[in-house]
Amino acid sequence: MLACKQDEIYVMDMEGFLYYGAGAFTLEQLLDFEVELLVTLDAQLHVPTAHDHLVPLLVSFGAAPSEALACSEPWPTMRWCECLCHVGLIALPVVTRDPRSLARVVATLGALLSVGVADQVRLPGGGGAQGRPDGMLHERACFLESDDDWSCLAELLDGLEKTVLDDDCKLLARYTKLECLSSVLGSFFSHMQPPPPLRLREGEVRAYLERHYAPAYCEQLHRRDKGTRLRGQRLVLHVFSVVSVTLAVGRQLLSEYAEWHEAAAPP
């Protein structure tokens, strides 16, 4: 009966369930067992989603409130991470992956963009270490545990880029406004007072943007697609969006992983 209520378009009335039960139970027994089943499952009728795995990671570095600090309005980084999860769930092949991989990918991006350094990181070769403020991005904040996780990161970034360049980009509308880089970065930790001392610096992020989303490359993307722009210019000031900054940081992570992989390969 619970499965029918969850998955069917038209749900049978109670007489229908009794008819197919062929007298094996009464209406009262059926209703009592439904309540017992819901209590046993704690009303969790689906396997854990990416969001279920994501929230504890966000809480761990202060991007989401704990139960003790629960608030009605999601914090900025949490809201953006939830949006990234939605992008992953509509992007092939991300949606076919373990939801835990998507959660770890999104949490890694969220940690880098908000606090800059996590207490504990996962290293590409396996094992963990303390986050290093002076390290490379994957040494500062990284929850990726396997090659599958790194592949999921690449696929999510491809899906994000494709989505934002689409003509009808309603999902990302609030995150595509072009602003100066300091304003974009500040939006990730606007709920944190004082701002996290180890957050990514503007100069670092600008270098990632120039490396992975240089003006010439972005112009090629914009000519090919008619959707939202990833960067622009107002007089002499270059402007970016939450999406373009996230893409640049993610591409830099992948670049570091490729360099590590090449160095770790046997001669």
Short mmCIF file of C-alpha atoms in Angstrom, two decimals:
data_model
loop_
_atom_site.label_atom_id
_atom_site.label_comp_id
_atom_site.label_asym_id
_atom_site.label_seq_id
_atom_site.Cartn_x
_atom_site.Cartn_y
_atom_site.Cartn_z
CA MET A 1 0.00 0.00 0.00
CA LEU A 2 2.87 2.40 0.81
CA ALA A 3 4.57 1.57 -2.49
CA CYS A 4 1.30 2.23 -4.31
CA LYS A 5 0.91 5.62 -2.64
CA GLN A 6 4.48 6.57 -3.54
CA ASP A 7 4.73 5.37 -7.13
CA GLU A 8 1.31 4.99 -8.70
CA ILE A 9 -0.52 7.81 -10.45
CA TYR A 10 -3.91 6.52 -9.32
CA VAL A 11 -4.07 4.99 -5.85
CA MET A 12 -6.62 2.24 -5.14
CA ASP A 13 -9.18 2.78 -2.43
CA MET A 14 -8.99 0.64 0.69
CA GLU A 15 -11.59 -1.81 -0.62
CA GLY A 16 -9.24 -2.58 -3.50
CA PHE A 17 -6.39 -3.50 -1.15
CA LEU A 18 -8.75 -5.71 0.86
CA TYR A 19 -10.00 -7.39 -2.32
CA TYR A 20 -6.47 -8.28 -3.50
CA GLY A 21 -5.62 -9.48 0.00
CA ALA A 22 -8.31 -12.14 -0.44
CA GLY A 23 -9.36 -12.01 3.22
CA ALA A 24 -5.82 -12.32 4.62
CA PHE A 25 -6.29 -9.18 6.75
CA THR A 26 -8.94 -6.71 7.87
CA LEU A 27 -8.97 -2.97 7.21
CA GLU A 28 -7.89 -2.27 10.80
CA GLN A 29 -4.97 -4.71 10.52
CA LEU A 30 -3.88 -3.15 7.24
CA LEU A 31 -3.90 0.37 8.68
CA ASP A 32 -2.12 -0.72 11.87
CA PHE A 33 0.61 -2.44 9.84
CA GLU A 34 1.07 0.65 7.66
CA VAL A 35 1.71 2.76 10.77
CA GLU A 36 4.07 0.12 12.18
CA LEU A 37 6.03 0.01 8.94
CA LEU A 38 6.34 3.80 8.77
CA VAL A 39 7.57 3.94 12.37
CA THR A 40 10.11 1.17 11.73
CA LEU A 41 11.46 2.97 8.64
CA ASP A 42 11.33 6.36 10.37
CA ALA A 43 9.22 7.49 7.38
CA GLN A 44 12.29 7.17 5.12
CA LEU A 45 10.73 5.48 2.10
CA HIS A 46 13.56 6.13 -0.35
CA VAL A 47 17.26 5.37 -0.35
CA PRO A 48 19.41 8.24 0.97
CA THR A 49 19.71 11.00 -1.59
CA ALA A 50 22.71 13.17 -2.44
CA HIS A 51 21.16 15.86 -0.24
CA ASP A 52 21.03 13.47 2.73
CA HIS A 53 24.78 12.85 2.37
CA LEU A 54 25.57 16.49 1.61
CA VAL A 55 24.09 18.22 4.66
CA PRO A 56 26.37 16.60 7.30
CA LEU A 57 29.41 17.58 5.23
CA LEU A 58 28.19 21.17 4.99
CA VAL A 59 27.57 21.25 8.75
CA SER A 60 31.13 19.98 9.34
CA PHE A 61 32.68 23.16 7.93
CA GLY A 62 30.00 25.63 8.96
CA ALA A 63 28.17 26.11 5.65
CA ALA A 64 24.89 24.74 7.01
CA PRO A 65 23.33 25.12 10.45
CA SER A 66 23.31 22.22 12.86
CA GLU A 67 20.00 21.20 14.40
CA ALA A 68 20.78 23.46 17.34
CA LEU A 69 21.12 26.41 14.95
CA ALA A 70 18.32 25.44 12.59
CA CYS A 71 16.96 28.36 10.61
CA SER A 72 14.14 28.74 8.12
CA GLU A 73 16.31 30.28 5.38
CA PRO A 74 19.22 28.24 3.95
CA TRP A 75 22.64 29.86 4.25
CA PRO A 76 24.20 31.13 0.97
CA THR A 77 26.74 28.34 0.45
CA MET A 78 24.19 25.69 1.39
CA ARG A 79 21.70 27.13 -1.10
CA TRP A 80 24.31 27.12 -3.88
CA CYS A 81 25.41 23.56 -3.02
CA GLU A 82 21.80 22.38 -3.19
CA CYS A 83 21.53 24.01 -6.60
CA LEU A 84 24.69 22.16 -7.72
CA CYS A 85 23.08 18.91 -6.57
CA HIS A 86 20.07 19.69 -8.76
CA VAL A 87 22.38 20.32 -11.72
CA GLY A 88 23.99 16.93 -11.07
CA LEU A 89 20.61 15.22 -10.98
CA ILE A 90 19.72 16.49 -14.46
CA ALA A 91 23.16 15.95 -16.00
CA LEU A 92 24.25 12.71 -17.58
CA PRO A 93 26.20 10.73 -16.54
CA VAL A 94 26.31 12.31 -13.05
CA VAL A 95 22.79 11.14 -12.23
CA THR A 96 23.85 7.50 -12.74
CA ARG A 97 26.55 7.70 -10.07
CA ASP A 98 26.40 6.92 -6.37
CA PRO A 99 24.70 9.91 -4.68
CA ARG A 100 27.52 9.91 -2.12
CA SER A 101 29.97 10.81 -4.88
CA LEU A 102 27.88 13.80 -5.93
CA ALA A 103 27.58 14.91 -2.30
CA ARG A 104 31.35 14.73 -1.77
CA VAL A 105 32.00 16.66 -4.98
CA VAL A 106 29.54 19.43 -4.12
CA ALA A 107 30.78 19.65 -0.51
CA THR A 108 34.38 19.98 -1.73
CA LEU A 109 33.46 22.92 -3.96
CA GLY A 110 31.39 24.45 -1.16
CA ALA A 111 34.24 24.19 1.36
CA LEU A 112 36.78 25.76 -0.97
CA LEU A 113 34.46 28.62 -1.88
CA SER A 114 33.34 29.41 1.66
CA VAL A 115 35.88 28.58 4.39
CA GLY A 116 38.84 27.78 2.13
CA VAL A 117 40.31 25.09 4.39
CA ALA A 118 38.67 22.02 5.94
CA ASP A 119 39.78 20.39 9.17
CA GLN A 120 40.38 17.06 7.41
CA VAL A 121 40.93 16.34 3.72
CA ARG A 122 41.09 13.21 1.59
CA LEU A 123 44.27 12.84 -0.45
CA PRO A 124 44.22 11.57 -4.06
CA GLY A 125 46.38 8.57 -3.19
CA GLY A 126 44.11 7.55 -0.31
CA GLY A 127 44.13 8.36 3.36
CA GLY A 128 43.48 11.63 5.10
CA ALA A 129 45.38 14.62 6.40
CA GLN A 130 44.79 17.93 8.08
CA GLY A 131 43.80 20.75 5.74
CA ARG A 132 46.78 22.92 4.76
CA PRO A 133 46.14 26.68 4.38
CA ASP A 134 49.28 27.03 2.26
CA GLY A 135 48.66 23.92 0.15
CA MET A 136 47.16 23.25 -3.24
CA LEU A 137 43.37 23.20 -3.47
CA HIS A 138 43.08 19.44 -2.89
CA GLU A 139 45.26 19.84 0.21
CA ARG A 140 43.08 22.61 1.58
CA ALA A 141 39.57 21.16 1.27
CA CYS A 142 38.77 17.89 -0.47
CA PHE A 143 36.31 15.11 0.40
CA LEU A 144 36.82 13.05 -2.79
CA GLU A 145 37.65 9.44 -1.94
CA SER A 146 38.05 7.60 -5.24
CA ASP A 147 38.68 7.91 -8.97
CA ASP A 148 34.89 7.72 -9.40
CA ASP A 149 34.52 10.83 -7.25
CA TRP A 150 37.03 12.71 -9.41
CA SER A 151 35.22 11.57 -12.56
CA CYS A 152 31.96 12.79 -11.00
CA LEU A 153 33.58 16.20 -10.43
CA ALA A 154 34.53 16.46 -14.11
CA GLU A 155 31.04 15.42 -15.19
CA LEU A 156 29.35 17.89 -12.83
CA LEU A 157 31.47 20.77 -14.13
CA ASP A 158 30.65 19.81 -17.72
CA GLY A 159 26.96 19.66 -16.81
CA LEU A 160 27.13 23.02 -15.01
CA GLU A 161 28.83 24.68 -17.97
CA LYS A 162 26.33 23.22 -20.40
CA THR A 163 23.39 24.27 -18.22
CA VAL A 164 24.50 27.87 -17.79
CA LEU A 165 25.18 28.25 -21.51
CA ASP A 166 21.75 26.91 -22.35
CA ASP A 167 19.20 29.35 -23.74
CA ASP A 168 16.68 28.54 -21.01
CA CYS A 169 18.72 28.60 -17.81
CA LYS A 170 16.07 29.13 -15.13
CA LEU A 171 17.71 26.79 -12.60
CA LEU A 172 20.82 28.97 -12.34
CA ALA A 173 19.21 32.36 -12.94
CA ARG A 174 20.04 33.81 -9.52
CA TYR A 175 23.68 32.72 -9.76
CA THR A 176 24.59 34.15 -13.16
CA LYS A 177 24.66 37.86 -12.28
CA LEU A 178 28.03 39.33 -13.29
CA GLU A 179 29.76 41.24 -10.49
CA CYS A 180 33.25 42.19 -9.40
CA LEU A 181 35.19 39.21 -8.07
CA SER A 182 35.30 40.44 -4.46
CA SER A 183 31.49 40.65 -4.37
CA VAL A 184 31.10 37.15 -5.81
CA LEU A 185 33.52 35.65 -3.30
CA GLY A 186 31.93 37.53 -0.42
CA SER A 187 28.54 36.02 -1.20
CA PHE A 188 29.75 32.56 -0.16
CA PHE A 189 30.43 33.51 3.45
CA SER A 190 28.09 36.47 3.95
CA HIS A 191 26.48 34.60 6.88
CA MET A 192 29.83 34.17 8.63
CA GLN A 193 30.98 36.94 10.95
CA PRO A 194 33.85 37.53 10.97
CA PRO A 195 34.68 36.17 7.49
CA PRO A 196 36.74 32.95 7.55
CA PRO A 197 40.43 33.94 7.76
CA LEU A 198 41.65 31.13 5.48
CA ARG A 199 39.20 31.67 2.62
CA LEU A 200 40.44 31.76 -0.97
CA ARG A 201 42.00 35.10 -1.85
CA GLU A 202 40.85 37.17 -4.76
CA GLY A 203 44.23 36.93 -6.48
CA GLU A 204 44.18 33.12 -6.34
CA VAL A 205 40.71 32.85 -7.82
CA ARG A 206 41.47 35.40 -10.50
CA ALA A 207 44.45 33.28 -11.57
CA TYR A 208 42.18 30.21 -11.85
CA LEU A 209 39.70 32.20 -13.93
CA GLU A 210 42.40 33.44 -16.30
CA ARG A 211 43.78 29.93 -16.66
CA HIS A 212 40.55 28.03 -17.25
CA TYR A 213 38.06 30.70 -18.41
CA ALA A 214 40.17 33.31 -20.15
CA PRO A 215 38.30 35.97 -22.17
CA ALA A 216 39.17 34.39 -25.53
CA TYR A 217 37.94 30.95 -24.43
CA CYS A 218 34.72 32.39 -23.01
CA GLU A 219 34.06 34.27 -26.24
CA GLN A 220 34.27 30.97 -28.13
CA LEU A 221 31.73 29.44 -25.74
CA HIS A 222 29.42 32.43 -26.04
CA ARG A 223 29.49 32.35 -29.83
CA ARG A 224 28.65 28.66 -29.86
CA ASP A 225 25.82 28.97 -27.33
CA LYS A 226 23.40 31.85 -26.87
CA GLY A 227 22.87 31.48 -23.15
CA THR A 228 24.25 33.26 -20.09
CA ARG A 229 27.74 34.73 -20.23
CA LEU A 230 30.42 33.40 -17.88
CA ARG A 231 32.32 36.67 -17.63
CA GLY A 232 32.15 40.22 -18.91
CA GLN A 233 33.74 43.62 -18.67
CA ARG A 234 32.49 46.97 -17.36
CA LEU A 235 34.89 49.66 -18.48
CA VAL A 236 38.23 48.29 -17.22
CA LEU A 237 36.68 46.01 -14.60
CA HIS A 238 36.29 42.30 -15.33
CA VAL A 239 33.13 40.81 -13.84
CA PHE A 240 32.23 37.21 -13.04
CA SER A 241 29.44 35.13 -11.52
CA VAL A 242 29.04 32.49 -8.84
CA VAL A 243 28.88 29.93 -11.65
CA SER A 244 32.09 31.01 -13.38
CA VAL A 245 34.03 31.15 -10.09
CA THR A 246 32.79 27.67 -9.16
CA LEU A 247 33.76 26.32 -12.57
CA ALA A 248 37.24 27.85 -12.37
CA VAL A 249 37.91 26.43 -8.89
CA GLY A 250 36.62 23.02 -9.97
CA ARG A 251 38.75 22.99 -13.13
CA GLN A 252 41.80 23.89 -11.06
CA LEU A 253 41.08 20.94 -8.77
CA LEU A 254 40.92 18.63 -11.78
CA SER A 255 44.17 20.08 -13.10
CA GLU A 256 45.88 19.33 -9.78
CA TYR A 257 44.51 15.79 -9.83
CA ALA A 258 45.80 15.23 -13.37
CA GLU A 259 49.26 16.46 -12.32
CA TRP A 260 49.23 14.19 -9.27
CA HIS A 261 48.09 11.23 -11.38
CA GLU A 262 50.86 11.81 -13.90
CA ALA A 263 53.49 12.10 -11.17
CA ALA A 264 52.22 8.94 -9.43
CA ALA A 265 52.22 6.86 -12.61
CA PRO A 266 55.02 4.25 -12.82
CA PRO A 267 57.90 5.20 -15.15
#
